[in-house]
């Protein structure tokens, strides 16, 4: 995934670190337990690794660490519009798979343990996921096996995942599940996994 445009400094981070804002940011910012994208920003002959991407007010901030060239050159070329961001496709794809797996796990937990089960936190990263949920006792060995089998069956079915943007009111009318007090805007992105969840 490639994006770019101009960039502007937001703050110095000490040493060679720098917080940047791009006019067309392609990187996913850390949010809702999902880690930020990894990648590289280039401008002219300069290169900077994405150390972190996060939201601050209405901006997406790219905290970078210089790999080649100077901060001044990165800012100079970037301000002229000669800036490219390359998101690591392997890390992005692995994170996306774990994101989908958290939804499958949530659905399996609700199916096996009951509809009262709700997500209470998560971590979605390229190398792992963690899913926190509410329930009144630890699942039994049989329940754990059923949950695992259900998720594995869904994964092996290899069904399509689709996304649709709509008004929040429309999403609620369709029965979309909002998660543990997250703040949603007027328009939301609703994911569907075929007829499974």
mmCIF file of C-alpha atoms in Angstrom:
data_model
loop_
_atom_site.group_PDB
_atom_site.id
_atom_site.type_symbol
_atom_site.label_atom_id
_atom_site.label_comp_id
_atom_site.label_asym_id
_atom_site.label_seq_id
_atom_site.Cartn_x
_atom_site.Cartn_y
_atom_site.Cartn_z
ATOM 1 C CA UNK A 1 0.000 0.000 0.000
ATOM 2 C CA UNK A 2 1.499 3.312 -1.065
ATOM 3 C CA UNK A 3 0.414 6.858 -0.300
ATOM 4 C CA UNK A 4 2.038 10.185 0.176
ATOM 5 C CA UNK A 5 1.863 13.884 -0.579
ATOM 6 C CA UNK A 6 3.199 16.670 1.534
ATOM 7 C CA UNK A 7 4.175 16.316 5.132
ATOM 8 C CA UNK A 8 4.431 18.788 7.979
ATOM 9 C CA UNK A 9 6.259 18.428 11.298
ATOM 10 C CA UNK A 10 4.094 18.359 14.401
ATOM 11 C CA UNK A 11 6.753 17.922 17.039
ATOM 12 C CA UNK A 12 10.272 16.808 17.637
ATOM 13 C CA UNK A 13 10.577 13.529 19.516
ATOM 14 C CA UNK A 14 14.195 13.954 20.592
ATOM 15 C CA UNK A 15 17.176 12.531 18.709
ATOM 16 C CA UNK A 16 16.226 11.790 15.124
ATOM 17 C CA UNK A 17 12.578 11.026 15.903
ATOM 18 C CA UNK A 18 9.901 13.285 14.451
ATOM 19 C CA UNK A 19 6.081 13.445 14.398
ATOM 20 C CA UNK A 20 4.667 14.078 10.913
ATOM 21 C CA UNK A 21 1.281 14.709 9.336
ATOM 22 C CA UNK A 22 0.659 13.755 5.697
ATOM 23 C CA UNK A 23 -2.084 15.074 3.456
ATOM 24 C CA UNK A 24 -3.007 11.542 2.286
ATOM 25 C CA UNK A 25 -1.982 9.091 5.045
ATOM 26 C CA UNK A 26 -2.232 5.438 3.916
ATOM 27 C CA UNK A 27 -1.111 3.930 7.221
ATOM 28 C CA UNK A 28 -3.571 2.562 9.770
ATOM 29 C CA UNK A 29 -3.297 4.406 13.080
ATOM 30 C CA UNK A 30 -3.411 2.412 16.330
ATOM 31 C CA UNK A 31 -7.022 2.174 17.413
ATOM 32 C CA UNK A 32 -9.396 -0.117 19.279
ATOM 33 C CA UNK A 33 -6.667 -2.566 20.265
ATOM 34 C CA UNK A 34 -5.282 -2.898 16.737
ATOM 35 C CA UNK A 35 -1.629 -1.921 16.356
ATOM 36 C CA UNK A 36 -0.475 0.650 13.818
ATOM 37 C CA UNK A 37 0.920 -0.195 10.407
ATOM 38 C CA UNK A 38 4.646 -0.561 9.871
ATOM 39 C CA UNK A 39 6.424 0.945 6.898
ATOM 40 C CA UNK A 40 8.811 3.456 5.403
ATOM 41 C CA UNK A 41 8.574 7.117 4.370
ATOM 42 C CA UNK A 42 10.859 8.342 1.587
ATOM 43 C CA UNK A 43 11.318 11.884 0.298
ATOM 44 C CA UNK A 44 14.156 12.781 -2.061
ATOM 45 C CA UNK A 45 17.095 10.688 -0.918
ATOM 46 C CA UNK A 46 15.856 10.416 2.659
ATOM 47 C CA UNK A 47 14.273 7.396 4.382
ATOM 48 C CA UNK A 48 12.485 7.184 7.700
ATOM 49 C CA UNK A 49 10.885 4.144 9.332
ATOM 50 C CA UNK A 50 7.401 4.372 10.794
ATOM 51 C CA UNK A 51 7.963 3.978 14.521
ATOM 52 C CA UNK A 52 4.288 4.536 15.374
ATOM 53 C CA UNK A 53 1.083 5.862 13.799
ATOM 54 C CA UNK A 54 -1.645 7.276 16.032
ATOM 55 C CA UNK A 55 -4.563 9.689 16.097
ATOM 56 C CA UNK A 56 -4.275 13.038 17.812
ATOM 57 C CA UNK A 57 -7.408 15.175 17.626
ATOM 58 C CA UNK A 58 -8.372 15.206 13.927
ATOM 59 C CA UNK A 59 -4.887 14.297 12.712
ATOM 60 C CA UNK A 60 -3.074 11.053 12.020
ATOM 61 C CA UNK A 61 0.471 11.417 13.339
ATOM 62 C CA UNK A 62 3.335 9.393 11.880
ATOM 63 C CA UNK A 63 6.178 9.152 14.371
ATOM 64 C CA UNK A 64 9.273 8.344 12.360
ATOM 65 C CA UNK A 65 12.891 7.476 12.950
ATOM 66 C CA UNK A 66 15.422 8.549 10.352
ATOM 67 C CA UNK A 67 17.157 5.703 8.486
ATOM 68 C CA UNK A 68 19.004 7.710 5.787
ATOM 69 C CA UNK A 69 19.470 11.434 5.210
ATOM 70 C CA UNK A 70 18.550 14.281 7.507
ATOM 71 C CA UNK A 71 15.335 15.426 9.118
ATOM 72 C CA UNK A 72 15.678 18.783 7.371
ATOM 73 C CA UNK A 73 15.882 17.133 3.934
ATOM 74 C CA UNK A 74 12.945 14.853 4.728
ATOM 75 C CA UNK A 75 10.844 17.891 5.659
ATOM 76 C CA UNK A 76 12.079 19.944 2.686
ATOM 77 C CA UNK A 77 11.279 17.297 0.068
ATOM 78 C CA UNK A 78 8.100 16.304 1.834
ATOM 79 C CA UNK A 79 6.820 19.888 1.924
ATOM 80 C CA UNK A 80 7.333 20.016 -1.855
ATOM 81 C CA UNK A 81 5.075 16.984 -2.264
ATOM 82 C CA UNK A 82 7.901 14.515 -2.951
ATOM 83 C CA UNK A 83 6.964 12.077 -0.226
ATOM 84 C CA UNK A 84 5.972 8.406 -0.430
ATOM 85 C CA UNK A 85 4.782 6.104 2.333
ATOM 86 C CA UNK A 86 5.091 2.362 1.816
ATOM 87 C CA UNK A 87 3.105 0.268 4.254
ATOM 88 C CA UNK A 88 4.595 -3.169 4.969
ATOM 89 C CA UNK A 89 2.140 -5.476 3.128
ATOM 90 C CA UNK A 90 3.134 -8.621 5.058
ATOM 91 C CA UNK A 91 2.539 -7.020 8.474
ATOM 92 C CA UNK A 92 -0.698 -5.398 7.218
ATOM 93 C CA UNK A 93 -2.081 -8.700 5.880
ATOM 94 C CA UNK A 94 -1.175 -10.578 9.079
ATOM 95 C CA UNK A 95 -2.860 -7.897 11.191
ATOM 96 C CA UNK A 96 -5.963 -8.023 8.996
ATOM 97 C CA UNK A 97 -6.178 -11.798 9.446
ATOM 98 C CA UNK A 98 -5.944 -11.442 13.218
ATOM 99 C CA UNK A 99 -8.574 -8.680 13.136
ATOM 100 C CA UNK A 100 -10.980 -10.992 11.326
ATOM 101 C CA UNK A 101 -10.100 -13.806 13.750
ATOM 102 C CA UNK A 102 -11.127 -11.648 16.731
ATOM 103 C CA UNK A 103 -14.596 -11.265 15.182
ATOM 104 C CA UNK A 104 -14.812 -15.001 14.515
ATOM 105 C CA UNK A 105 -13.740 -15.735 18.097
ATOM 106 C CA UNK A 106 -16.309 -13.279 19.443
ATOM 107 C CA UNK A 107 -19.069 -14.949 17.405
ATOM 108 C CA UNK A 108 -17.970 -18.427 18.504
ATOM 109 C CA UNK A 109 -17.880 -17.392 22.171
ATOM 110 C CA UNK A 110 -21.403 -15.971 21.906
ATOM 111 C CA UNK A 111 -22.648 -19.107 20.147
ATOM 112 C CA UNK A 112 -21.143 -21.553 22.643
ATOM 113 C CA UNK A 113 -21.261 -19.584 25.921
ATOM 114 C CA UNK A 114 -24.296 -17.375 25.268
ATOM 115 C CA UNK A 115 -25.371 -14.056 23.831
ATOM 116 C CA UNK A 116 -24.399 -12.236 27.029
ATOM 117 C CA UNK A 117 -20.691 -12.553 26.084
ATOM 118 C CA UNK A 118 -19.218 -9.232 24.960
ATOM 119 C CA UNK A 119 -15.764 -8.055 24.017
ATOM 120 C CA UNK A 120 -14.033 -6.240 26.885
ATOM 121 C CA UNK A 121 -10.712 -5.452 25.189
ATOM 122 C CA UNK A 122 -8.315 -6.831 22.614
ATOM 123 C CA UNK A 123 -4.910 -6.730 21.017
ATOM 124 C CA UNK A 124 -4.627 -7.215 17.268
ATOM 125 C CA UNK A 125 -1.033 -7.405 15.981
ATOM 126 C CA UNK A 126 0.778 -9.047 13.044
ATOM 127 C CA UNK A 127 2.078 -11.909 15.206
ATOM 128 C CA UNK A 128 -0.804 -12.537 17.630
ATOM 129 C CA UNK A 129 -4.190 -11.550 18.970
ATOM 130 C CA UNK A 130 -5.637 -11.338 22.470
ATOM 131 C CA UNK A 131 -9.363 -11.223 23.126
ATOM 132 C CA UNK A 132 -10.795 -10.195 26.509
ATOM 133 C CA UNK A 133 -14.458 -10.977 27.147
ATOM 134 C CA UNK A 134 -17.094 -10.960 29.852
ATOM 135 C CA UNK A 135 -18.420 -14.283 31.189
ATOM 136 C CA UNK A 136 -19.253 -15.529 34.683
ATOM 137 C CA UNK A 137 -16.862 -18.514 34.694
ATOM 138 C CA UNK A 138 -13.971 -20.066 32.802
ATOM 139 C CA UNK A 139 -15.150 -22.164 29.844
ATOM 140 C CA UNK A 140 -15.059 -25.911 30.371
ATOM 141 C CA UNK A 141 -12.708 -28.096 28.346
ATOM 142 C CA UNK A 142 -15.637 -29.119 26.115
ATOM 143 C CA UNK A 143 -16.735 -25.510 25.594
ATOM 144 C CA UNK A 144 -13.162 -24.474 24.732
ATOM 145 C CA UNK A 145 -12.931 -27.307 22.207
ATOM 146 C CA UNK A 146 -16.279 -26.315 20.646
ATOM 147 C CA UNK A 147 -15.191 -22.658 20.404
ATOM 148 C CA UNK A 148 -11.902 -23.640 18.782
ATOM 149 C CA UNK A 149 -13.626 -26.033 16.356
ATOM 150 C CA UNK A 150 -16.191 -23.405 15.325
ATOM 151 C CA UNK A 151 -13.507 -20.799 14.602
ATOM 152 C CA UNK A 152 -11.407 -23.344 12.685
ATOM 153 C CA UNK A 153 -14.442 -24.409 10.628
ATOM 154 C CA UNK A 154 -15.149 -20.786 9.690
ATOM 155 C CA UNK A 155 -11.512 -20.165 8.775
ATOM 156 C CA UNK A 156 -11.353 -23.318 6.635
ATOM 157 C CA UNK A 157 -14.607 -22.337 4.881
ATOM 158 C CA UNK A 158 -12.607 -19.375 3.493
ATOM 159 C CA UNK A 159 -15.686 -17.191 3.066
ATOM 160 C CA UNK A 160 -15.559 -13.632 1.806
ATOM 161 C CA UNK A 161 -15.281 -10.693 4.169
ATOM 162 C CA UNK A 162 -17.022 -7.564 2.921
ATOM 163 C CA UNK A 163 -17.284 -3.995 4.181
ATOM 164 C CA UNK A 164 -19.938 -1.389 3.661
ATOM 165 C CA UNK A 165 -20.024 2.221 4.798
ATOM 166 C CA UNK A 166 -23.365 3.479 6.070
ATOM 167 C CA UNK A 167 -25.026 5.780 8.564
ATOM 168 C CA UNK A 168 -24.794 4.611 12.179
ATOM 169 C CA UNK A 169 -28.599 4.482 12.404
ATOM 170 C CA UNK A 170 -28.733 2.165 9.362
ATOM 171 C CA UNK A 171 -26.080 -0.102 10.887
ATOM 172 C CA UNK A 172 -28.045 -0.389 14.134
ATOM 173 C CA UNK A 173 -31.210 -1.154 12.159
ATOM 174 C CA UNK A 174 -29.378 -4.015 10.413
ATOM 175 C CA UNK A 175 -28.319 -5.405 13.805
ATOM 176 C CA UNK A 176 -24.622 -4.489 13.623
ATOM 177 C CA UNK A 177 -22.828 -4.937 16.924
ATOM 178 C CA UNK A 178 -21.098 -1.907 18.451
ATOM 179 C CA UNK A 179 -18.200 -2.874 20.680
ATOM 180 C CA UNK A 180 -17.595 -2.001 24.337
ATOM 181 C CA UNK A 181 -18.319 1.718 24.334
ATOM 182 C CA UNK A 182 -16.219 2.683 21.322
ATOM 183 C CA UNK A 183 -17.090 6.117 19.970
ATOM 184 C CA UNK A 184 -18.594 6.028 16.494
ATOM 185 C CA UNK A 185 -19.145 8.899 14.099
ATOM 186 C CA UNK A 186 -22.263 9.499 12.036
ATOM 187 C CA UNK A 187 -20.925 7.185 9.294
ATOM 188 C CA UNK A 188 -19.534 3.764 10.177
ATOM 189 C CA UNK A 189 -17.903 0.863 8.354
ATOM 190 C CA UNK A 190 -19.769 -2.405 8.870
ATOM 191 C CA UNK A 191 -18.073 -5.733 8.247
ATOM 192 C CA UNK A 192 -19.817 -8.936 7.232
ATOM 193 C CA UNK A 193 -18.408 -12.455 6.976
ATOM 194 C CA UNK A 194 -20.764 -14.140 4.503
ATOM 195 C CA UNK A 195 -23.687 -15.712 6.379
ATOM 196 C CA UNK A 196 -21.577 -16.769 9.342
ATOM 197 C CA UNK A 197 -21.509 -13.746 11.616
#
